[in-house]
Short mmCIF file of C-alpha atoms in Angstrom, two decimals:
data_model
loop_
_atom_site.label_atom_id
_atom_site.label_comp_id
_atom_site.label_asym_id
_atom_site.label_seq_id
_atom_site.Cartn_x
_atom_site.Cartn_y
_atom_site.Cartn_z
CA UNK A 242 34.62 -91.39 -17.48
CA UNK A 243 31.25 -89.95 -19.36
CA UNK A 244 30.72 -89.38 -22.84
CA UNK A 245 31.58 -86.31 -23.10
CA UNK A 246 34.85 -86.95 -21.74
CA UNK A 247 35.47 -89.31 -24.32
CA UNK A 248 34.49 -87.64 -27.41
CA UNK A 249 37.14 -85.87 -28.96
CA UNK A 250 38.00 -82.52 -28.64
CA UNK A 251 36.95 -83.00 -32.10
CA UNK A 252 34.28 -84.91 -32.57
CA UNK A 253 32.75 -81.97 -30.55
CA UNK A 254 33.78 -79.16 -32.05
CA UNK A 255 31.86 -80.42 -34.82
CA UNK A 256 28.92 -80.31 -32.95
CA UNK A 257 29.00 -77.07 -31.57
CA UNK A 258 25.99 -74.62 -32.90
CA UNK A 259 26.58 -71.93 -33.95
CA UNK A 260 26.28 -68.48 -31.48
CA UNK A 261 25.65 -66.24 -34.27
CA UNK A 262 22.54 -68.18 -35.75
CA UNK A 263 21.38 -68.89 -32.09
CA UNK A 264 21.49 -65.18 -31.16
CA UNK A 265 19.91 -64.30 -34.57
CA UNK A 266 17.12 -66.29 -34.25
CA UNK A 267 16.39 -64.45 -30.21
CA UNK A 268 16.10 -61.00 -31.75
CA UNK A 269 14.32 -62.73 -35.23
CA UNK A 270 11.00 -64.27 -33.20
CA UNK A 271 10.77 -62.17 -30.39
CA UNK A 272 13.14 -64.36 -27.36
CA UNK A 273 15.46 -61.41 -26.82
CA UNK A 274 16.70 -58.35 -27.83
CA UNK A 275 19.47 -55.91 -26.74
CA UNK A 276 18.67 -52.99 -24.69
CA UNK A 277 17.44 -49.63 -25.48
CA UNK A 278 18.43 -51.80 -29.01
CA UNK A 279 17.32 -48.28 -31.17
CA UNK A 280 19.93 -46.06 -28.84
CA UNK A 281 22.96 -48.95 -30.16
CA UNK A 282 21.83 -51.03 -26.91
CA UNK A 283 23.21 -51.26 -23.96
CA UNK A 284 26.60 -53.13 -23.21
CA UNK A 285 25.66 -56.51 -20.35
CA UNK A 286 21.62 -55.23 -20.62
CA UNK A 287 18.74 -57.41 -22.21
CA UNK A 288 15.52 -57.13 -22.52
CA UNK A 289 12.99 -60.35 -23.62
CA UNK A 290 10.79 -59.98 -25.63
CA UNK A 291 6.76 -61.48 -25.78
CA UNK A 292 8.34 -65.32 -26.22
CA UNK A 293 11.93 -65.09 -24.41
CA UNK A 294 9.78 -63.07 -21.23
CA UNK A 295 7.52 -66.70 -21.65
CA UNK A 296 10.28 -68.80 -21.40
CA UNK A 297 11.64 -67.69 -18.98
CA UNK A 298 8.05 -66.70 -16.32
CA UNK A 299 7.62 -70.93 -17.48
CA UNK A 300 11.55 -72.05 -16.25
CA UNK A 301 10.95 -70.02 -13.42
CA UNK A 302 7.19 -71.84 -12.43
CA UNK A 303 8.92 -74.91 -13.33
CA UNK A 304 11.65 -74.13 -9.84
CA UNK A 305 9.34 -73.02 -7.73
CA UNK A 306 7.01 -76.21 -7.96
CA UNK A 307 9.82 -78.41 -7.92
CA UNK A 308 11.11 -76.09 -4.28
CA UNK A 309 8.30 -74.65 -3.18
CA UNK A 310 4.59 -75.48 -3.71
CA UNK A 311 5.67 -79.46 -4.12
CA UNK A 312 9.40 -79.54 -3.64
CA UNK A 313 11.30 -82.97 -3.16
CA UNK A 314 10.59 -85.70 -0.66
CA UNK A 315 12.99 -86.04 1.95
CA UNK A 316 15.82 -88.69 3.47
CA UNK A 317 13.14 -89.73 5.93
CA UNK A 318 10.37 -90.29 3.26
CA UNK A 319 8.58 -86.78 4.31
CA UNK A 320 8.56 -84.14 1.71
CA UNK A 321 10.48 -81.20 2.92
CA UNK A 322 10.15 -77.50 4.09
CA UNK A 323 10.51 -74.94 2.21
CA UNK A 324 8.54 -71.24 1.92
CA UNK A 325 8.92 -68.34 -0.62
CA UNK A 326 10.17 -64.80 -0.13
CA UNK A 327 10.58 -61.59 -2.07
CA UNK A 328 13.11 -59.54 -0.76
CA UNK A 329 14.24 -55.20 -1.66
CA UNK A 330 16.50 -55.23 -4.20
CA UNK A 331 17.82 -52.43 -2.08
CA UNK A 332 19.02 -53.14 1.82
CA UNK A 333 20.76 -50.99 3.71
CA UNK A 334 24.01 -51.28 2.57
CA UNK A 335 25.49 -52.11 6.50
CA UNK A 336 23.92 -55.52 4.34
CA UNK A 337 27.03 -55.80 2.26
CA UNK A 338 29.58 -54.76 4.30
CA UNK A 339 28.41 -57.87 7.13
CA UNK A 340 28.27 -60.00 3.94
CA UNK A 341 31.90 -59.37 2.27
CA UNK A 342 30.10 -57.81 -0.28
CA UNK A 343 32.00 -54.09 0.23
CA UNK A 344 35.45 -55.45 0.64
CA UNK A 345 35.66 -58.69 -1.12
CA UNK A 346 33.67 -58.32 -3.74
CA UNK A 347 35.82 -57.65 -6.41
CA UNK A 348 37.52 -58.76 -9.60
CA UNK A 349 41.17 -57.52 -10.67
CA UNK A 350 41.75 -54.87 -13.80
CA UNK A 351 43.70 -54.02 -15.28
CA UNK A 352 43.20 -51.36 -19.00
CA UNK A 353 44.36 -50.63 -21.75
CA UNK A 354 45.89 -46.77 -21.81
CA UNK A 355 45.57 -46.46 -25.62
CA UNK A 356 42.46 -48.10 -26.09
CA UNK A 357 40.63 -47.48 -22.65
CA UNK A 358 39.07 -50.67 -22.62
CA UNK A 359 39.40 -52.34 -19.52
CA UNK A 360 39.76 -56.14 -18.96
CA UNK A 361 39.17 -59.00 -16.39
CA UNK A 362 42.85 -60.01 -15.55
CA UNK A 363 41.68 -63.69 -14.74
CA UNK A 364 40.09 -63.40 -17.91
CA UNK A 365 43.18 -62.82 -19.78
CA UNK A 366 45.39 -65.43 -21.08
CA UNK A 367 49.19 -64.18 -22.63
CA UNK A 368 51.09 -65.70 -25.53
CA UNK A 369 54.70 -65.02 -23.93
CA UNK A 370 57.52 -66.37 -26.88
CA UNK A 371 59.21 -69.52 -25.31
CA UNK A 372 62.74 -68.42 -25.87
CA UNK A 373 62.52 -65.26 -24.00
CA UNK A 374 62.97 -62.47 -26.36
CA UNK A 375 59.90 -60.48 -27.86
CA UNK A 376 56.06 -59.12 -27.73
CA UNK A 377 53.84 -61.36 -25.97
CA UNK A 378 49.96 -61.64 -26.71
CA UNK A 379 47.26 -61.48 -24.33
CA UNK A 380 43.50 -62.87 -25.94
CA UNK A 381 40.48 -63.13 -23.67
CA UNK A 382 39.81 -66.68 -22.50
CA UNK A 383 38.31 -68.99 -24.61
CA UNK A 384 39.24 -67.61 -27.60
CA UNK A 385 39.37 -69.99 -30.63
CA UNK A 386 42.24 -71.14 -31.56
CA UNK A 387 42.83 -70.35 -35.50
CA UNK A 388 42.21 -66.25 -34.20
CA UNK A 389 44.65 -66.88 -31.70
CA UNK A 390 47.45 -68.26 -33.86
CA UNK A 391 45.65 -65.44 -37.41
CA UNK A 392 46.71 -62.82 -34.39
CA UNK A 393 50.02 -63.96 -33.44
CA UNK A 394 50.49 -64.20 -37.26
CA UNK A 395 50.39 -61.06 -37.74
CA UNK A 396 51.73 -59.43 -35.01
CA UNK A 397 55.60 -61.42 -35.03
CA UNK A 398 56.80 -61.50 -37.82
CA UNK A 399 54.86 -64.77 -39.04
CA UNK A 400 55.59 -66.79 -36.11
CA UNK A 401 53.85 -69.33 -35.47
CA UNK A 402 51.30 -69.71 -31.65
CA UNK A 403 53.95 -73.15 -31.19
CA UNK A 404 56.57 -71.06 -30.42
CA UNK A 405 54.74 -69.75 -27.66
CA UNK A 406 53.34 -70.77 -23.94
CA UNK A 407 50.09 -69.72 -22.44
CA UNK A 408 49.61 -68.18 -19.41
CA UNK A 409 47.21 -66.79 -16.99
CA UNK A 410 48.42 -63.03 -17.37
CA UNK A 411 47.76 -62.46 -13.39
CA UNK A 412 50.16 -65.19 -12.65
CA UNK A 413 52.64 -63.54 -14.45
CA UNK A 414 54.78 -60.46 -12.82
CA UNK A 415 53.87 -56.74 -13.66
CA UNK A 416 57.57 -56.08 -15.16
CA UNK A 417 56.41 -58.42 -17.99
CA UNK A 418 53.25 -56.38 -18.78
CA UNK A 419 56.13 -54.35 -20.54
CA UNK A 420 56.50 -56.57 -23.89
CA UNK A 421 52.31 -57.70 -23.77
CA UNK A 422 50.63 -56.35 -26.47
CA UNK A 423 47.10 -55.73 -25.39
CA UNK A 424 43.70 -57.97 -26.83
CA UNK A 425 42.66 -54.07 -28.83
CA UNK A 426 46.24 -53.17 -29.82
CA UNK A 427 49.29 -53.50 -31.67
CA UNK A 428 51.18 -51.81 -29.28
CA UNK A 429 53.49 -53.56 -25.94
CA UNK A 430 53.33 -51.91 -22.64
CA UNK A 431 49.90 -50.12 -23.31
CA UNK A 432 47.95 -52.71 -20.25
CA UNK A 433 48.21 -52.02 -16.63
CA UNK A 434 48.83 -52.92 -13.61
CA UNK A 435 46.03 -54.80 -12.02
CA UNK A 436 43.71 -53.41 -9.72
CA UNK A 437 40.67 -54.23 -7.86
CA UNK A 438 37.16 -53.11 -9.28
CA UNK A 439 34.10 -54.13 -6.94
CA UNK A 440 31.51 -55.30 -9.16
CA UNK A 441 28.77 -53.77 -6.88
CA UNK A 442 26.26 -50.64 -8.52
CA UNK A 443 26.06 -48.14 -5.90
CA UNK A 444 22.94 -45.25 -6.04
CA UNK A 445 21.63 -43.07 -3.15
CA UNK A 446 18.60 -43.42 -1.44
CA UNK A 447 17.07 -39.82 0.01
CA UNK A 448 16.80 -37.08 -1.69
CA UNK A 449 20.84 -35.65 -1.13
CA UNK A 450 23.81 -38.06 -2.51
CA UNK A 451 27.12 -37.99 -0.53
CA UNK A 452 28.36 -41.22 1.68
CA UNK A 453 25.41 -41.48 3.95
CA UNK A 454 22.90 -41.96 2.02
CA UNK A 455 25.01 -44.30 -0.60
CA UNK A 456 22.79 -48.06 -0.71
CA UNK A 457 23.35 -50.69 -3.46
CA UNK A 458 21.10 -52.34 -5.64
CA UNK A 459 21.88 -56.18 -4.39
CA UNK A 460 24.17 -58.22 -6.20
CA UNK A 461 22.48 -62.07 -5.03
CA UNK A 462 19.02 -62.41 -4.09
CA UNK A 463 20.75 -64.78 -1.02
CA UNK A 464 21.15 -61.47 1.98
CA UNK A 465 17.32 -60.58 1.58
CA UNK A 466 17.10 -64.24 2.67
CA UNK A 467 19.22 -64.67 5.60
CA UNK A 468 17.98 -61.17 6.63
CA UNK A 469 14.55 -62.61 6.75
CA UNK A 470 15.55 -66.02 8.42
CA UNK A 471 14.55 -64.59 11.54
CA UNK A 472 11.21 -63.09 10.05
CA UNK A 473 10.34 -66.26 9.05
CA UNK A 474 10.25 -68.87 11.38
CA UNK A 475 8.43 -66.14 13.88
CA UNK A 476 6.06 -66.00 11.27
CA UNK A 477 5.51 -69.12 9.33
CA UNK A 478 5.59 -72.99 10.89
CA UNK A 479 8.88 -73.64 9.79
CA UNK A 480 11.22 -76.22 12.07
CA UNK A 481 14.94 -76.70 10.99
CA UNK A 482 15.60 -78.06 8.84
CA UNK A 483 14.24 -76.19 6.21
CA UNK A 484 14.09 -74.06 3.01
CA UNK A 485 14.01 -70.33 1.67
CA UNK A 486 13.57 -69.77 -1.68
CA UNK A 487 13.66 -66.28 -4.03
CA UNK A 488 13.91 -65.36 -7.23
CA UNK A 489 14.66 -61.96 -8.12
CA UNK A 490 16.99 -59.66 -10.15
CA UNK A 491 20.12 -59.26 -8.74
CA UNK A 492 23.44 -56.76 -10.50
CA UNK A 493 27.20 -57.27 -11.14
CA UNK A 494 28.74 -54.47 -12.72
CA UNK A 495 30.42 -57.10 -15.03
CA UNK A 496 34.18 -55.32 -16.54
CA UNK A 497 33.55 -57.68 -20.01
CA UNK A 498 29.23 -58.63 -19.90
CA UNK A 499 29.69 -60.71 -22.71
CA UNK A 500 28.00 -64.39 -24.35
CA UNK A 501 24.52 -63.17 -25.13
CA UNK A 502 23.15 -63.56 -21.69
CA UNK A 503 25.41 -66.14 -20.55
CA UNK A 504 27.14 -62.74 -18.67
CA UNK A 505 25.10 -59.68 -18.35
CA UNK A 506 24.81 -56.97 -15.22
CA UNK A 507 21.33 -57.17 -15.02
CA UNK A 508 20.12 -60.92 -14.47
CA UNK A 509 17.79 -63.15 -12.50
CA UNK A 510 18.27 -65.75 -9.59
CA UNK A 511 16.97 -68.87 -8.42
CA UNK A 512 18.23 -69.07 -5.08
CA UNK A 513 17.80 -71.04 -2.22
CA UNK A 514 19.02 -71.55 1.51
CA UNK A 515 18.72 -75.14 3.05
CA UNK A 516 18.63 -74.32 6.37
CA UNK A 517 20.36 -76.92 8.67
CA UNK A 518 21.71 -78.09 11.53
CA UNK A 519 26.13 -78.74 11.69
CA UNK A 520 25.84 -82.02 11.98
CA UNK A 521 23.70 -83.14 9.07
CA UNK A 522 25.10 -80.88 6.83
CA UNK A 523 26.69 -82.86 3.77
CA UNK A 524 23.70 -85.14 3.48
CA UNK A 525 22.10 -82.66 2.58
CA UNK A 526 24.97 -81.29 0.08
CA UNK A 527 24.90 -84.17 -1.32
CA UNK A 528 20.85 -84.57 -1.15
CA UNK A 529 20.81 -81.29 -3.28
CA UNK A 530 23.17 -81.99 -5.74
CA UNK A 531 21.74 -85.27 -6.76
CA UNK A 532 17.75 -83.30 -6.75
CA UNK A 533 18.61 -80.15 -8.61
CA UNK A 534 20.64 -82.65 -11.30
CA UNK A 535 16.74 -84.41 -11.29
CA UNK A 536 15.10 -80.81 -12.68
CA UNK A 537 17.79 -80.11 -15.18
CA UNK A 538 17.59 -83.70 -16.82
CA UNK A 539 13.62 -83.59 -15.88
CA UNK A 540 13.10 -80.97 -18.43
CA UNK A 541 15.62 -81.65 -21.06
CA UNK A 542 19.33 -81.14 -20.39
CA UNK A 543 19.30 -84.27 -20.93
CA UNK A 544 21.91 -84.31 -23.60
CA UNK A 545 27.10 -84.92 -23.05
CA UNK A 546 26.63 -81.10 -22.51
CA UNK A 547 25.96 -81.23 -19.02
CA UNK A 548 28.05 -82.09 -16.19
CA UNK A 549 28.31 -82.69 -12.71
CA UNK A 550 31.33 -81.06 -11.03
CA UNK A 551 33.53 -80.43 -7.61
CA UNK A 552 34.86 -77.47 -7.06
CA UNK A 553 39.07 -77.27 -6.94
CA UNK A 554 40.01 -76.05 -3.88
CA UNK A 555 41.07 -72.51 -5.73
CA UNK A 556 38.03 -72.14 -6.84
CA UNK A 557 35.69 -72.31 -2.72
CA UNK A 558 34.17 -68.80 -2.09
CA UNK A 559 34.79 -67.87 0.76
CA UNK A 560 32.32 -69.12 2.91
CA UNK A 561 33.16 -72.45 2.18
CA UNK A 562 36.95 -72.96 2.40
CA UNK A 563 36.66 -75.17 5.59
CA UNK A 564 32.55 -76.45 4.84
CA UNK A 565 32.09 -78.79 2.15
CA UNK A 566 32.77 -76.56 -0.70
CA UNK A 567 30.69 -75.46 -3.86
CA UNK A 568 29.95 -78.57 -6.72
CA UNK A 569 28.58 -77.62 -9.99
CA UNK A 570 25.77 -78.58 -12.61
CA UNK A 571 27.62 -76.77 -16.20
CA UNK A 572 26.04 -76.84 -19.66
CA UNK A 573 28.67 -76.61 -22.83
CA UNK A 574 27.87 -73.33 -24.17
CA UNK A 575 27.97 -72.91 -27.72
CA UNK A 576 30.96 -70.58 -26.50
CA UNK A 577 32.60 -72.31 -23.98
CA UNK A 578 32.71 -75.42 -25.93
CA UNK A 579 35.10 -78.04 -25.61
CA UNK A 580 34.70 -75.91 -21.93
CA UNK A 581 32.02 -76.19 -19.61
CA UNK A 582 29.93 -73.11 -17.68
CA UNK A 583 28.49 -72.73 -14.16
CA UNK A 584 24.40 -73.26 -15.23
CA UNK A 585 24.43 -73.89 -10.84
CA UNK A 586 25.87 -74.48 -7.70
CA UNK A 587 25.67 -76.06 -4.72
CA UNK A 588 26.99 -74.69 -1.58
CA UNK A 589 27.98 -75.53 1.79
CA UNK A 590 27.73 -71.58 3.30
CA UNK A 591 28.09 -73.16 6.59
CA UNK A 592 27.25 -69.99 8.96
CA UNK A 593 29.14 -67.73 7.77
CA UNK A 594 26.12 -65.64 6.66
CA UNK A 595 23.72 -66.01 9.58
CA UNK A 596 27.06 -65.44 12.01
CA UNK A 597 27.99 -62.34 10.35
CA UNK A 598 24.74 -61.29 10.45
CA UNK A 599 24.51 -61.97 13.76
CA UNK A 600 27.42 -59.32 14.86
CA UNK A 601 27.33 -56.13 12.38
CA UNK A 602 22.94 -55.94 13.34
CA UNK A 603 23.38 -57.52 17.13
CA UNK A 604 20.64 -59.38 16.76
CA UNK A 605 20.64 -62.77 17.83
CA UNK A 606 20.03 -65.10 14.53
CA UNK A 607 20.86 -68.72 17.39
CA UNK A 608 18.09 -71.29 16.26
CA UNK A 609 16.46 -73.68 19.48
CA UNK A 610 15.49 -76.37 19.35
CA UNK A 611 11.47 -76.04 20.30
CA UNK A 612 11.94 -79.84 20.73
CA UNK A 613 14.67 -79.51 23.25
CA UNK A 614 15.13 -75.54 24.54
CA UNK A 615 18.96 -76.79 25.31
CA UNK A 616 19.65 -77.00 22.06
CA UNK A 617 20.86 -73.51 20.47
CA UNK A 618 22.78 -73.20 17.10
CA UNK A 619 23.61 -71.06 14.36
CA UNK A 620 22.45 -73.45 11.07
CA UNK A 621 24.41 -74.43 8.92
CA UNK A 622 23.92 -73.60 5.65
CA UNK A 623 23.72 -75.58 1.72
CA UNK A 624 22.38 -73.02 -1.10
CA UNK A 625 21.65 -74.24 -4.22
CA UNK A 626 21.67 -70.80 -6.20
CA UNK A 627 20.65 -70.82 -9.95
CA UNK A 628 20.87 -68.77 -13.00
CA UNK A 629 17.52 -68.12 -14.49
CA UNK A 630 18.44 -66.36 -17.22
CA UNK A 631 21.12 -68.55 -18.01
CA UNK A 632 19.41 -71.12 -18.16
CA UNK A 633 16.63 -69.85 -20.48
CA UNK A 634 19.91 -69.46 -22.79
CA UNK A 635 21.40 -73.12 -21.39
CA UNK A 636 17.83 -74.85 -22.77
CA UNK A 637 17.63 -72.65 -26.17
CA UNK A 638 21.21 -73.31 -27.05
CA UNK A 639 19.91 -77.75 -26.42
CA UNK A 640 16.91 -76.68 -27.98
CA UNK A 641 18.10 -75.46 -31.49
CA UNK A 642 18.53 -78.42 -34.09
CA UNK A 643 19.09 -77.66 -37.27
CA UNK A 644 17.43 -79.69 -39.71
CA UNK A 645 17.60 -79.55 -43.87
CA UNK A 646 14.36 -81.14 -44.34
CA UNK A 647 12.29 -78.46 -42.81
CA UNK A 648 10.82 -75.66 -44.40
CA UNK A 649 12.38 -73.42 -40.91
CA UNK A 650 16.03 -74.70 -41.51
CA UNK A 651 15.52 -75.21 -37.86
CA UNK A 652 12.30 -76.16 -34.56
CA UNK A 653 13.23 -75.37 -31.08
CA UNK A 654 12.85 -78.90 -29.19
CA UNK A 655 11.74 -77.48 -26.38
CA UNK A 656 10.34 -79.76 -23.38
CA UNK A 657 5.96 -79.04 -24.13
CA UNK A 658 5.85 -76.47 -20.37
CA UNK A 659 8.75 -75.04 -21.09
CA UNK A 660 7.55 -73.98 -24.38
CA UNK A 661 6.57 -70.15 -24.97
CA UNK A 662 3.20 -71.51 -27.08
CA UNK A 663 1.57 -74.79 -26.21
CA UNK A 664 -0.08 -75.11 -29.61
CA UNK A 665 -1.44 -73.54 -32.88
CA UNK A 666 -4.31 -72.93 -34.59
CA UNK A 667 -3.48 -72.71 -38.31
CA UNK A 668 -7.03 -72.54 -41.00
CA UNK A 669 -5.71 -73.88 -44.19
CA UNK A 670 -7.12 -70.72 -45.53
CA UNK A 671 -8.35 -67.49 -44.95
CA UNK A 672 -11.94 -67.65 -46.15
CA UNK A 673 -15.01 -69.22 -45.50
CA UNK A 674 -15.59 -71.57 -42.05
CA UNK A 675 -11.93 -72.63 -41.92
CA UNK A 676 -11.22 -69.37 -39.55
CA UNK A 677 -14.19 -69.20 -38.57
CA UNK A 678 -14.43 -72.69 -36.92
CA UNK A 679 -9.62 -72.30 -35.72
CA UNK A 680 -12.05 -68.93 -34.00
CA UNK A 681 -13.71 -70.89 -32.07
CA UNK A 682 -11.41 -73.30 -30.72
CA UNK A 683 -9.13 -70.73 -30.20
CA UNK A 684 -11.50 -69.30 -27.98
CA UNK A 685 -12.61 -73.17 -26.48
CA UNK A 686 -8.96 -74.00 -25.23
CA UNK A 687 -7.06 -70.73 -25.10
CA UNK A 688 -7.83 -70.79 -21.10
CA UNK A 689 -5.88 -73.77 -20.03
CA UNK A 690 -3.43 -73.89 -22.51
CA UNK A 691 -1.08 -70.78 -24.24
CA UNK A 692 -1.81 -70.95 -28.08
CA UNK A 693 -0.76 -69.18 -30.39
CA UNK A 694 -4.19 -68.12 -33.28
CA UNK A 695 -1.85 -68.02 -36.44
CA UNK A 696 -4.89 -66.87 -40.22
CA UNK A 697 -2.28 -64.81 -42.82
CA UNK A 698 0.07 -66.75 -44.79
CA UNK A 699 0.77 -70.40 -46.60
CA UNK A 700 0.38 -72.72 -44.55
CA UNK A 701 3.54 -74.40 -45.05
CA UNK A 702 5.64 -70.80 -43.66
CA UNK A 703 3.14 -70.79 -40.58
CA UNK A 704 4.89 -74.37 -39.68
CA UNK A 705 7.95 -72.74 -40.23
CA UNK A 706 8.03 -69.89 -37.96
CA UNK A 707 5.77 -72.46 -34.68
CA UNK A 708 8.85 -74.99 -35.14
CA UNK A 709 11.72 -71.70 -34.76
CA UNK A 710 9.66 -70.81 -31.83
CA UNK A 711 9.55 -74.64 -30.06
CA UNK A 712 5.77 -75.20 -30.63
CA UNK A 713 4.83 -78.78 -30.21
CA UNK A 714 1.41 -79.07 -32.25
CA UNK A 715 0.11 -76.70 -34.88
CA UNK A 716 -3.83 -77.74 -35.46
CA UNK A 717 -5.09 -77.64 -39.24
CA UNK A 718 -8.43 -76.47 -39.59
CA UNK A 719 -9.46 -77.59 -43.83
CA UNK A 720 -12.58 -78.79 -45.98
CA UNK A 721 -12.90 -82.22 -44.58
CA UNK A 722 -12.83 -80.08 -40.53
CA UNK A 723 -15.98 -78.68 -42.43
CA UNK A 724 -17.89 -81.56 -43.87
CA UNK A 725 -15.67 -84.40 -40.46
CA UNK A 726 -15.58 -81.98 -37.73
CA UNK A 727 -11.76 -83.60 -37.75
CA UNK A 728 -8.23 -82.04 -37.83
CA UNK A 729 -5.07 -82.62 -38.12
CA UNK A 730 -2.70 -82.80 -35.10
CA UNK A 731 1.63 -81.88 -36.45
CA UNK A 732 3.92 -83.31 -34.01
CA UNK A 733 6.98 -80.38 -33.63
CA UNK A 734 10.28 -83.05 -33.48
CA UNK A 735 8.66 -85.77 -35.79
CA UNK A 736 6.20 -83.37 -38.39
CA UNK A 737 4.28 -86.70 -38.33
CA UNK A 738 0.75 -85.37 -38.46
CA UNK A 739 -2.00 -87.11 -37.35
CA UNK A 740 -6.61 -86.64 -38.01
CA UNK A 741 -8.43 -86.21 -34.17
CA UNK A 742 -11.63 -85.01 -33.69
CA UNK A 743 -12.46 -81.61 -33.23
CA UNK A 744 -13.62 -82.20 -29.56
CA UNK A 745 -11.24 -84.05 -28.97
CA UNK A 746 -8.00 -81.91 -29.25
CA UNK A 747 -8.46 -79.70 -25.53
CA UNK A 748 -8.41 -83.50 -24.34
CA UNK A 749 -4.99 -84.60 -26.94
CA UNK A 750 -3.07 -81.56 -24.97
CA UNK A 751 -3.81 -82.51 -21.77
CA UNK A 752 -2.32 -85.94 -22.67
CA UNK A 753 1.14 -84.05 -23.96
CA UNK A 754 1.75 -81.30 -22.22
CA UNK A 755 2.35 -82.54 -19.43
CA UNK A 756 4.25 -81.58 -16.40
CA UNK A 757 7.54 -82.08 -14.89
#
C-alpha cells in the first residue's frame, strides 16, 4: 500500500493547499490570467502571462528533450527512435469521421429549464432520500461535503445528509428527475432528460458557410500524427518500432470548464504515438508507463500527491477494449482531494486509428518490414499523452509552499530547470556602484541564463517577489562587492546565504541549474 493510501482522509484534508491562494498568486505574479479579462473573461479560456509562458515553455522543452532530441534507452540497450511533427489544427473533416469523433465524441448533458445552465450528467451526483419520500438534490462531483450538508439542510426542512443516499445522476431513471433539485436552483423537476452533446468546435473553410465547408478545430493532437504516418515513413529513416511526437493546442467545447486551467476549452497536449508490432505491444506499454513516471518524478512531482493507476474496464476507450487498456499518471490537485485527477495517460490504442484511416481514405497503412518484405502488418500504437497545461497546474500546486517565516509567506519550490527565472541580480541600493556592477553582471550572464535584474524597492520586498515566482538563486551586490568583488548568494528554499566571487557567478549557476 502506498503512503498516500495509508494516510487518513483527515490527514490529507489538513495538508491540502488552498486553491484560491494559488490562483491569486498566478494572477498577481503573471503566471495565468483570465482570457479577455478586461471584458469579464470567457469561461474556459486562459492567457499565460510573462512567467506562465516561460514555465509552460520550459516544461514543453523538457518533454521534447526526453522524447525527441534525447529519447530514452529501450529494452535492447539502444536509444529508441522518435521524430517530431507539427500538424495543422484544422484537418480534412473526414479525419474526424474516421476517428469516431463526429459520431461518438459526445457527453451526456442535462439542461436546467429555470436557470438555463447546462451540466454534464455524468458529473452530477444526486442525493436521494433513503425513505423514498421528498425531493432529491443534485451536486457537481467533488463538491465539498460541508457545502452539500448545508444546502440539503436549508432546502429539505432541516434533514441531515445522513437521510440521503448519493447516486450518480446517470444511474437514476429519468422519471426520478421530477423530484430532483438542480445544483443552482431551489425548484424540483427543472433538469431535462440527458442528451448527447458533441464536444468539437466547428468552423467553416472558405468564403461560404454550410455543411459542405464545415470543418473542426482538432479535439486532440493524435490524429495529425496518424495522418502523417506514411509521410514520416517515406521521408525519414525510421523503422518500426518508432515514435512520432507532437506538442500543440487542442479544443473541446466543454460544457462545464472548471477548476482553473485543469479543464478548459482551449488547452495544449504533449503526445507521442509509438508504433510497434502487435506481439510487442505489452512490452512497450509497460516500458512507456515506467518512462513517463520517471519524467514527472525528475521534474519535481515526487510527493504522495502522485500515483499511477490502471483504468477499470468501464473506463476504457473504444479503441482499447480489445487491447491492454490505459494506465494513468494522476495528481492530487487541491480541488480533487482526497481524490486524484488525470495528468497523463499511457494507452494501448491497438491498430484502431491506422485501420480506420485506411478504410476511410483508401490509403494503405500497412508497414513492410525491410528485412522481411513478406512481413506486412498494421502497427499497434502505444500512446503516452500528457496535458501540457495540466502539467503546468500540477507543478504550480506541488511547488506552492506556505512559509510564515519569510516576508512573502510563500515560495514556489520549482525545479531550477523549470523555474521561469534562474536567478535574480539585486543591487542593494539604486545608487553609486551597486546598479553599475549589477547591470554588468546581468549583461554577462543573460545570454546563458534567464535572469532578472531587479533594482527597485527594498531588498526584503525583492526577495519576497523572487520567492513567489520560484527563482532559485538571488545574487546581491553591496558595498563589500565594490571592495572585494564578491556577491551574496541567497538560496530560495533554505534562505541560506554565502559569498562567492563575482567572476564565479556563471560557474555557480552552471553547477546548480542542472537539467533533468
